[in-house]
PDB file as gemmi writes it, atoms N, CA and C in Angstrom:
CRYST1    1.000    1.000    1.000  90.00  90.00  90.00 P 1                      
ATOM      1  N   MET A   1       0.796  -1.153  -0.023  1.00  0.00           N  
ATOM      2  CA  MET A   1      -0.160  -0.058   0.042  1.00  0.00           C  
ATOM      3  C   MET A   1       0.837   1.117   0.074  1.00  0.00           C  
ATOM      4  N   ALA A   2       2.081   1.263   0.602  1.00  0.00           N  
ATOM      5  CA  ALA A   2       2.917   2.324   0.757  1.00  0.00           C  
ATOM      6  C   ALA A   2       3.416   2.621  -0.676  1.00  0.00           C  
ATOM      7  N   ARG A   3       3.689   1.581  -1.475  1.00  0.00           N  
ATOM      8  CA  ARG A   3       4.124   1.587  -2.916  1.00  0.00           C  
ATOM      9  C   ARG A   3       3.334   2.309  -3.836  1.00  0.00           C  
ATOM     10  N   TYR A   4       1.817   2.105  -3.593  1.00  0.00           N  
ATOM     11  CA  TYR A   4       0.863   2.524  -4.591  1.00  0.00           C  
ATOM     12  C   TYR A   4      -0.275   3.141  -3.862  1.00  0.00           C  
ATOM     13  N   PRO A   5       0.021   4.113  -3.274  1.00  0.00           N  
ATOM     14  CA  PRO A   5      -1.003   5.009  -2.458  1.00  0.00           C  
ATOM     15  C   PRO A   5      -2.399   5.245  -3.110  1.00  0.00           C  
ATOM     16  N   GLU A   6      -2.232   5.289  -4.298  1.00  0.00           N  
ATOM     17  CA  GLU A   6      -3.516   5.543  -5.285  1.00  0.00           C  
ATOM     18  C   GLU A   6      -4.216   4.271  -5.662  1.00  0.00           C  
ATOM     19  N   SER A   7      -3.732   3.213  -5.069  1.00  0.00           N  
ATOM     20  CA  SER A   7      -4.359   1.830  -5.647  1.00  0.00           C  
ATOM     21  C   SER A   7      -5.836   1.864  -5.347  1.00  0.00           C  
ATOM     22  N   PRO A   8      -6.624   1.245  -6.139  1.00  0.00           N  
ATOM     23  CA  PRO A   8      -7.988   1.111  -5.693  1.00  0.00           C  
ATOM     24  C   PRO A   8      -8.359   0.437  -4.301  1.00  0.00           C  
ATOM     25  N   LEU A   9      -7.537  -0.538  -3.931  1.00  0.00           N  
ATOM     26  CA  LEU A   9      -7.661  -1.167  -2.526  1.00  0.00           C  
ATOM     27  C   LEU A   9      -7.398  -0.114  -1.574  1.00  0.00           C  
ATOM     28  N   ASN A  10      -6.356   0.899  -1.702  1.00  0.00           N  
ATOM     29  CA  ASN A  10      -6.100   1.852  -0.725  1.00  0.00           C  
ATOM     30  C   ASN A  10      -7.322   3.018  -0.683  1.00  0.00           C  
ATOM     31  N   GLN A  11      -7.651   3.189  -1.939  1.00  0.00           N  
ATOM     32  CA  GLN A  11      -8.892   4.225  -1.907  1.00  0.00           C  
ATOM     33  C   GLN A  11      -9.891   3.533  -1.298  1.00  0.00           C  
ATOM     34  N   LEU A  12     -10.280   2.330  -1.425  1.00  0.00           N  
ATOM     35  CA  LEU A  12     -11.403   1.618  -0.763  1.00  0.00           C  
ATOM     36  C   LEU A  12     -11.380   1.888   0.741  1.00  0.00           C  
ATOM     37  N   VAL A  13     -10.206   1.162   1.238  1.00  0.00           N  
ATOM     38  CA  VAL A  13      -9.954   1.378   2.682  1.00  0.00           C  
ATOM     39  C   VAL A  13     -10.195   2.724   3.237  1.00  0.00           C  
ATOM     40  N   GLU A  14      -9.348   3.703   2.472  1.00  0.00           N  
ATOM     41  CA  GLU A  14      -9.483   5.021   3.238  1.00  0.00           C  
ATOM     42  C   GLU A  14     -10.878   5.862   3.081  1.00  0.00           C  
ATOM     43  N   GLY A  15     -11.363   5.415   2.079  1.00  0.00           N  
ATOM     44  CA  GLY A  15     -12.804   5.943   1.990  1.00  0.00           C  
ATOM     45  C   GLY A  15     -13.829   5.246   2.905  1.00  0.00           C  
ATOM     46  N   LEU A  16     -13.701   4.028   3.230  1.00  0.00           N  
ATOM     47  CA  LEU A  16     -14.430   3.358   4.272  1.00  0.00           C  
ATOM     48  C   LEU A  16     -13.898   3.807   5.660  1.00  0.00           C  
ATOM     49  N   GLN A  17     -12.999   4.089   5.863  1.00  0.00           N  
ATOM     50  CA  GLN A  17     -12.449   4.600   7.194  1.00  0.00           C  
ATOM     51  C   GLN A  17     -13.124   5.861   7.233  1.00  0.00           C  
ATOM     52  N   ALA A  18     -12.948   6.818   6.410  1.00  0.00           N  
ATOM     53  CA  ALA A  18     -13.523   8.146   6.444  1.00  0.00           C  
ATOM     54  C   ALA A  18     -15.059   8.130   6.705  1.00  0.00           C  
ATOM     55  N   TRP A  19     -15.640   7.200   6.030  1.00  0.00           N  
ATOM     56  CA  TRP A  19     -17.227   7.098   6.378  1.00  0.00           C  
ATOM     57  C   TRP A  19     -17.396   6.714   7.856  1.00  0.00           C  
ATOM     58  N   LEU A  20     -16.634   5.667   8.160  1.00  0.00           N  
ATOM     59  CA  LEU A  20     -16.792   5.174   9.550  1.00  0.00           C  
ATOM     60  C   LEU A  20     -16.504   6.230  10.499  1.00  0.00           C  
ATOM     61  N   LYS A  21     -15.451   7.124  10.263  1.00  0.00           N  
ATOM     62  CA  LYS A  21     -15.108   8.095  11.165  1.00  0.00           C  
ATOM     63  C   LYS A  21     -16.239   9.154  11.259  1.00  0.00           C  
ATOM     64  N   ARG A  22     -16.851   9.381  10.190  1.00  0.00           N  
ATOM     65  CA  ARG A  22     -17.970  10.379  10.162  1.00  0.00           C  
ATOM     66  C   ARG A  22     -19.110   9.721  11.147  1.00  0.00           C  
ATOM     67  N   LEU A  23     -19.451   8.452  10.878  1.00  0.00           N  
ATOM     68  CA  LEU A  23     -20.305   7.674  11.983  1.00  0.00           C  
ATOM     69  C   LEU A  23     -19.860   7.726  13.310  1.00  0.00           C  
ATOM     70  N   GLU A  24     -18.597   7.602  13.695  1.00  0.00           N  
ATOM     71  CA  GLU A  24     -18.051   7.858  14.994  1.00  0.00           C  
ATOM     72  C   GLU A  24     -18.377   9.227  15.571  1.00  0.00           C  
ATOM     73  N   ALA A  25     -18.432  10.101  14.771  1.00  0.00           N  
ATOM     74  CA  ALA A  25     -18.463  11.596  15.301  1.00  0.00           C  
ATOM     75  C   ALA A  25     -20.011  11.671  15.412  1.00  0.00           C  
ATOM     76  N   ARG A  26     -20.858  11.016  14.850  1.00  0.00           N  
ATOM     77  CA  ARG A  26     -22.244  11.057  15.148  1.00  0.00           C  
ATOM     78  C   ARG A  26     -22.638  10.114  16.412  1.00  0.00           C  
ATOM     79  N   GLY A  27     -21.480   9.334  16.809  1.00  0.00           N  
ATOM     80  CA  GLY A  27     -21.998   8.584  17.930  1.00  0.00           C  
ATOM     81  C   GLY A  27     -22.620   7.177  17.451  1.00  0.00           C  
ATOM     82  N   ASP A  28     -22.517   6.821  16.301  1.00  0.00           N  
ATOM     83  CA  ASP A  28     -23.143   5.457  15.663  1.00  0.00           C  
ATOM     84  C   ASP A  28     -22.210   4.424  15.850  1.00  0.00           C  
ATOM     85  N   VAL A  29     -20.915   4.764  15.952  1.00  0.00           N  
ATOM     86  CA  VAL A  29     -19.731   3.732  15.902  1.00  0.00           C  
ATOM     87  C   VAL A  29     -18.946   3.847  16.961  1.00  0.00           C  
ATOM     88  N   VAL A  30     -18.430   2.634  17.676  1.00  0.00           N  
ATOM     89  CA  VAL A  30     -17.429   2.900  18.883  1.00  0.00           C  
ATOM     90  C   VAL A  30     -16.396   3.843  18.482  1.00  0.00           C  
ATOM     91  N   GLU A  31     -16.139   4.575  19.416  1.00  0.00           N  
ATOM     92  CA  GLU A  31     -14.968   5.568  19.140  1.00  0.00           C  
ATOM     93  C   GLU A  31     -13.630   4.825  18.820  1.00  0.00           C  
ATOM     94  N   GLY A  32     -12.894   5.242  17.917  1.00  0.00           N  
ATOM     95  CA  GLY A  32     -11.697   4.594  17.571  1.00  0.00           C  
ATOM     96  C   GLY A  32     -11.507   3.203  16.688  1.00  0.00           C  
ATOM     97  N   ALA A  33     -12.892   2.931  16.428  1.00  0.00           N  
ATOM     98  CA  ALA A  33     -12.922   1.615  15.759  1.00  0.00           C  
ATOM     99  C   ALA A  33     -13.024   1.636  14.453  1.00  0.00           C  
ATOM    100  N   SER A  34     -12.832   2.780  13.751  1.00  0.00           N  
ATOM    101  CA  SER A  34     -12.815   2.955  12.279  1.00  0.00           C  
ATOM    102  C   SER A  34     -11.775   2.136  11.530  1.00  0.00           C  
ATOM    103  N   PRO A  35     -10.506   2.191  11.881  1.00  0.00           N  
ATOM    104  CA  PRO A  35      -9.476   1.395  11.206  1.00  0.00           C  
ATOM    105  C   PRO A  35      -9.750  -0.140  11.233  1.00  0.00           C  
ATOM    106  N   ALA A  36     -10.123  -0.614  12.589  1.00  0.00           N  
ATOM    107  CA  ALA A  36     -10.307  -1.971  12.554  1.00  0.00           C  
ATOM    108  C   ALA A  36     -11.556  -2.432  11.893  1.00  0.00           C  
ATOM    109  N   VAL A  37     -12.697  -1.747  11.986  1.00  0.00           N  
ATOM    110  CA  VAL A  37     -13.858  -1.962  11.329  1.00  0.00           C  
ATOM    111  C   VAL A  37     -13.660  -2.119   9.752  1.00  0.00           C  
ATOM    112  N   ALA A  38     -12.976  -1.221   9.089  1.00  0.00           N  
ATOM    113  CA  ALA A  38     -12.664  -1.153   7.822  1.00  0.00           C  
ATOM    114  C   ALA A  38     -11.679  -2.308   7.318  1.00  0.00           C  
ATOM    115  N   LEU A  39     -10.760  -2.725   8.102  1.00  0.00           N  
ATOM    116  CA  LEU A  39      -9.873  -3.876   8.036  1.00  0.00           C  
ATOM    117  C   LEU A  39     -10.740  -5.101   7.957  1.00  0.00           C  
ATOM    118  N   ALA A  40     -11.569  -5.231   9.057  1.00  0.00           N  
ATOM    119  CA  ALA A  40     -12.420  -6.476   9.096  1.00  0.00           C  
ATOM    120  C   ALA A  40     -13.360  -6.587   7.855  1.00  0.00           C  
ATOM    121  N   LEU A  41     -13.957  -5.586   7.441  1.00  0.00           N  
ATOM    122  CA  LEU A  41     -15.035  -5.719   6.366  1.00  0.00           C  
ATOM    123  C   LEU A  41     -13.997  -6.001   5.149  1.00  0.00           C  
ATOM    124  N   VAL A  42     -13.124  -5.224   4.743  1.00  0.00           N  
ATOM    125  CA  VAL A  42     -12.344  -5.363   3.507  1.00  0.00           C  
ATOM    126  C   VAL A  42     -11.822  -6.923   3.607  1.00  0.00           C  
ATOM    127  N   GLY A  43     -11.267  -7.195   4.662  1.00  0.00           N  
ATOM    128  CA  GLY A  43     -10.457  -8.474   4.715  1.00  0.00           C  
ATOM    129  C   GLY A  43     -11.383  -9.611   4.511  1.00  0.00           C  
ATOM    130  N   THR A  44     -12.597  -9.491   5.286  1.00  0.00           N  
ATOM    131  CA  THR A  44     -13.519 -10.588   5.093  1.00  0.00           C  
ATOM    132  C   THR A  44     -14.245 -10.703   3.639  1.00  0.00           C  
ATOM    133  N   MET A  45     -14.466  -9.606   3.249  1.00  0.00           N  
ATOM    134  CA  MET A  45     -14.913  -9.701   1.726  1.00  0.00           C  
ATOM    135  C   MET A  45     -14.106 -10.182   0.786  1.00  0.00           C  
ATOM    136  N   ALA A  46     -12.602  -9.953   0.982  1.00  0.00           N  
ATOM    137  CA  ALA A  46     -11.570 -10.364   0.056  1.00  0.00           C  
ATOM    138  C   ALA A  46     -11.597 -11.918   0.337  1.00  0.00           C  
ATOM    139  N   SER A  47     -11.600 -12.306   1.489  1.00  0.00           N  
ATOM    140  CA  SER A  47     -11.634 -13.721   1.829  1.00  0.00           C  
ATOM    141  C   SER A  47     -12.755 -14.485   1.189  1.00  0.00           C  
ATOM    142  N   LEU A  48     -13.871 -13.749   1.087  1.00  0.00           N  
ATOM    143  CA  LEU A  48     -15.112 -14.520   0.550  1.00  0.00           C  
ATOM    144  C   LEU A  48     -14.892 -14.545  -0.910  1.00  0.00           C  
ATOM    145  N   ALA A  49     -14.352 -13.470  -1.664  1.00  0.00           N  
ATOM    146  CA  ALA A  49     -13.983 -13.623  -3.047  1.00  0.00           C  
ATOM    147  C   ALA A  49     -13.045 -14.854  -3.362  1.00  0.00           C  
ATOM    148  N   ILE A  50     -11.956 -14.865  -2.527  1.00  0.00           N  
ATOM    149  CA  ILE A  50     -11.211 -15.814  -2.685  1.00  0.00           C  
ATOM    150  C   ILE A  50     -11.621 -17.375  -2.552  1.00  0.00           C  
ATOM    151  N   PHE A  51     -12.555 -17.547  -1.594  1.00  0.00           N  
ATOM    152  CA  PHE A  51     -13.263 -18.596  -1.397  1.00  0.00           C  
ATOM    153  C   PHE A  51     -14.119 -19.073  -2.654  1.00  0.00           C  
ATOM    154  N   GLU A  52     -14.676 -18.151  -3.188  1.00  0.00           N  
ATOM    155  CA  GLU A  52     -15.559 -18.214  -4.490  1.00  0.00           C  
ATOM    156  C   GLU A  52     -14.653 -18.722  -5.458  1.00  0.00           C  
ATOM    157  N   ARG A  53     -13.488 -18.110  -5.581  1.00  0.00           N  
ATOM    158  CA  ARG A  53     -12.500 -18.456  -6.573  1.00  0.00           C  
ATOM    159  C   ARG A  53     -11.906 -19.951  -6.708  1.00  0.00           C  
ATOM    160  N   ILE A  54     -11.921 -20.394  -5.405  1.00  0.00           N  
ATOM    161  CA  ILE A  54     -11.345 -21.748  -5.176  1.00  0.00           C  
ATOM    162  C   ILE A  54     -12.566 -22.748  -4.991  1.00  0.00           C  
ATOM    163  N   GLY A  55     -13.696 -22.305  -5.107  1.00  0.00           N  
ATOM    164  CA  GLY A  55     -14.858 -23.105  -5.355  1.00  0.00           C  
ATOM    165  C   GLY A  55     -15.559 -23.389  -4.068  1.00  0.00           C  
ATOM    166  N   VAL A  56     -15.258 -22.717  -3.061  1.00  0.00           N  
ATOM    167  CA  VAL A  56     -16.128 -22.911  -1.538  1.00  0.00           C  
ATOM    168  C   VAL A  56     -17.438 -22.519  -2.033  1.00  0.00           C  
ATOM    169  N   HIS A  57     -18.338 -23.039  -1.400  1.00  0.00           N  
ATOM    170  CA  HIS A  57     -19.999 -22.828  -1.704  1.00  0.00           C  
ATOM    171  C   HIS A  57     -20.202 -22.950  -3.092  1.00  0.00           C  
ATOM    172  N   GLY A  58     -19.673 -23.817  -3.628  1.00  0.00           N  
ATOM    173  CA  GLY A  58     -19.801 -24.049  -5.164  1.00  0.00           C  
ATOM    174  C   GLY A  58     -19.444 -22.808  -6.089  1.00  0.00           C  
ATOM    175  N   GLY A  59     -18.558 -22.162  -5.657  1.00  0.00           N  
ATOM    176  CA  GLY A  59     -17.960 -20.971  -6.237  1.00  0.00           C  
ATOM    177  C   GLY A  59     -18.956 -19.659  -6.136  1.00  0.00           C  
ATOM    178  N   GLU A  60     -19.888 -19.844  -5.434  1.00  0.00           N  
ATOM    179  CA  GLU A  60     -20.696 -18.546  -5.234  1.00  0.00           C  
ATOM    180  C   GLU A  60     -21.246 -18.487  -3.743  1.00  0.00           C  
ATOM    181  N   THR A  61     -20.713 -17.390  -3.219  1.00  0.00           N  
ATOM    182  CA  THR A  61     -21.140 -17.325  -1.809  1.00  0.00           C  
ATOM    183  C   THR A  61     -22.423 -16.689  -1.769  1.00  0.00           C  
ATOM    184  N   PRO A  62     -23.556 -17.336  -0.945  1.00  0.00           N  
ATOM    185  CA  PRO A  62     -24.847 -16.773  -0.918  1.00  0.00           C  
ATOM    186  C   PRO A  62     -24.998 -15.561  -0.524  1.00  0.00           C  
ATOM    187  N   GLU A  63     -25.700 -14.634  -0.967  1.00  0.00           N  
ATOM    188  CA  GLU A  63     -25.869 -13.149  -0.694  1.00  0.00           C  
ATOM    189  C   GLU A  63     -26.308 -12.938   0.736  1.00  0.00           C  
ATOM    190  N   ASP A  64     -27.181 -13.731   1.169  1.00  0.00           N  
ATOM    191  CA  ASP A  64     -27.522 -13.728   2.610  1.00  0.00           C  
ATOM    192  C   ASP A  64     -26.547 -13.961   3.508  1.00  0.00           C  
ATOM    193  N   MET A  65     -25.382 -14.882   3.089  1.00  0.00           N  
ATOM    194  CA  MET A  65     -24.283 -15.191   4.089  1.00  0.00           C  
ATOM    195  C   MET A  65     -23.269 -13.815   4.013  1.00  0.00           C  
ATOM    196  N   VAL A  66     -23.272 -13.294   3.028  1.00  0.00           N  
ATOM    197  CA  VAL A  66     -22.378 -12.027   2.806  1.00  0.00           C  
ATOM    198  C   VAL A  66     -23.062 -10.987   3.881  1.00  0.00           C  
ATOM    199  N   ARG A  67     -24.448 -10.895   3.791  1.00  0.00           N  
ATOM    200  CA  ARG A  67     -25.126  -9.940   4.528  1.00  0.00           C  
ATOM    201  C   ARG A  67     -24.837 -10.247   5.977  1.00  0.00           C  
ATOM    202  N   GLN A  68     -25.088 -11.475   6.281  1.00  0.00           N  
ATOM    203  CA  GLN A  68     -24.803 -11.927   7.761  1.00  0.00           C  
ATOM    204  C   GLN A  68     -23.552 -11.761   8.212  1.00  0.00           C  
ATOM    205  N   VAL A  69     -22.499 -11.903   7.389  1.00  0.00           N  
ATOM    206  CA  VAL A  69     -21.093 -11.745   7.858  1.00  0.00           C  
ATOM    207  C   VAL A  69     -20.761 -10.115   8.044  1.00  0.00           C  
ATOM    208  N   ALA A  70     -21.389  -9.360   7.117  1.00  0.00           N  
ATOM    209  CA  ALA A  70     -21.315  -7.970   7.458  1.00  0.00           C  
ATOM    210  C   ALA A  70     -22.083  -7.415   8.654  1.00  0.00           C  
ATOM    211  N   ALA A  71     -23.321  -7.991   8.869  1.00  0.00           N  
ATOM    212  CA  ALA A  71     -23.927  -7.640  10.065  1.00  0.00           C  
ATOM    213  C   ALA A  71     -23.284  -8.184  11.402  1.00  0.00           C  
ATOM    214  N   VAL A  72     -22.485  -9.204  11.368  1.00  0.00           N  
ATOM    215  CA  VAL A  72     -21.680  -9.483  12.595  1.00  0.00           C  
ATOM    216  C   VAL A  72     -20.571  -8.595  12.819  1.00  0.00           C  
ATOM    217  N   ILE A  73     -19.925  -8.184  11.699  1.00  0.00           N  
ATOM    218  CA  ILE A  73     -19.095  -7.174  12.105  1.00  0.00           C  
ATOM    219  C   ILE A  73     -19.497  -5.876  12.451  1.00  0.00           C  
ATOM    220  N   TRP A  74     -20.713  -5.260  11.962  1.00  0.00           N  
ATOM    221  CA  TRP A  74     -21.210  -4.178  12.176  1.00  0.00           C  
ATOM    222  C   TRP A  74     -21.685  -4.088  13.701  1.00  0.00           C  
ATOM    223  N   ARG A  75     -22.264  -5.189  14.137  1.00  0.00           N  
ATOM    224  CA  ARG A  75     -22.781  -5.306  15.551  1.00  0.00           C  
ATOM    225  C   ARG A  75     -21.793  -5.096  16.468  1.00  0.00           C  
ATOM    226  N   GLY A  76     -20.573  -5.499  16.004  1.00  0.00           N  
ATOM    227  CA  GLY A  76     -19.353  -5.303  16.913  1.00  0.00           C  
ATOM    228  C   GLY A  76     -18.900  -3.899  16.869  1.00  0.00           C  
ATOM    229  N   ALA A  77     -19.274  -3.113  15.977  1.00  0.00           N  
ATOM    230  CA  ALA A  77     -18.924  -1.667  15.862  1.00  0.00           C  
ATOM    231  C   ALA A  77     -19.685  -0.700  16.186  1.00  0.00           C  
ATOM    232  N   ALA A  78     -21.022  -1.059  16.151  1.00  0.00           N  
ATOM    233  CA  ALA A  78     -22.053   0.019  16.293  1.00  0.00           C  
ATOM    234  C   ALA A  78     -22.350   0.095  17.860  1.00  0.00           C  
ATOM    235  N   LEU A  79     -22.769   1.322  18.182  1.00  0.00           N  
ATOM    236  CA  LEU A  79     -23.101   1.661  19.476  1.00  0.00           C  
ATOM    237  C   LEU A  79     -24.549   1.465  19.631  1.00  0.00           C  
ATOM    238  N   ALA A  80     -25.106   0.999  20.629  1.00  0.00           N  
ATOM    239  CA  ALA A  80     -26.589   0.842  20.734  1.00  0.00           C  
ATOM    240  C   ALA A  80     -27.280   2.296  20.895  1.00  0.00           C  
ATOM    241  N   PRO A  81     -28.272   2.402  20.294  1.00  0.00           N  
ATOM    242  CA  PRO A  81     -29.065   3.700  20.288  1.00  0.00           C  
ATOM    243  C   PRO A  81     -29.344   4.008  21.805  1.00  0.00           C  
ATOM    244  N   GLY A  82     -29.229   5.567  21.863  1.00  0.00           N  
ATOM    245  CA  GLY A  82     -29.859   6.063  23.194  1.00  0.00           C  
ATOM    246  C   GLY A  82     -28.697   6.301  24.198  1.00  0.00           C  
TER     247      GLY A  82                                                      
END                                                                             
């Protein structure tokens, strides 16, 4: 990432972190969690793509599983309302 700061992956991670930091400022996400949440989301989704490529789940991860995985990560980052 240091060698290619303008790479699509870098842009994705930085954009995701910026969005999460805005949510932190609103009190919707645990303070300071943005880098870890971004890494968890990007890393997990990349892993799912690799799993598809090597034929896990018949080469296609069911959409509901992707949503469930993202929801698990989100529940760990989101602050309870109120």
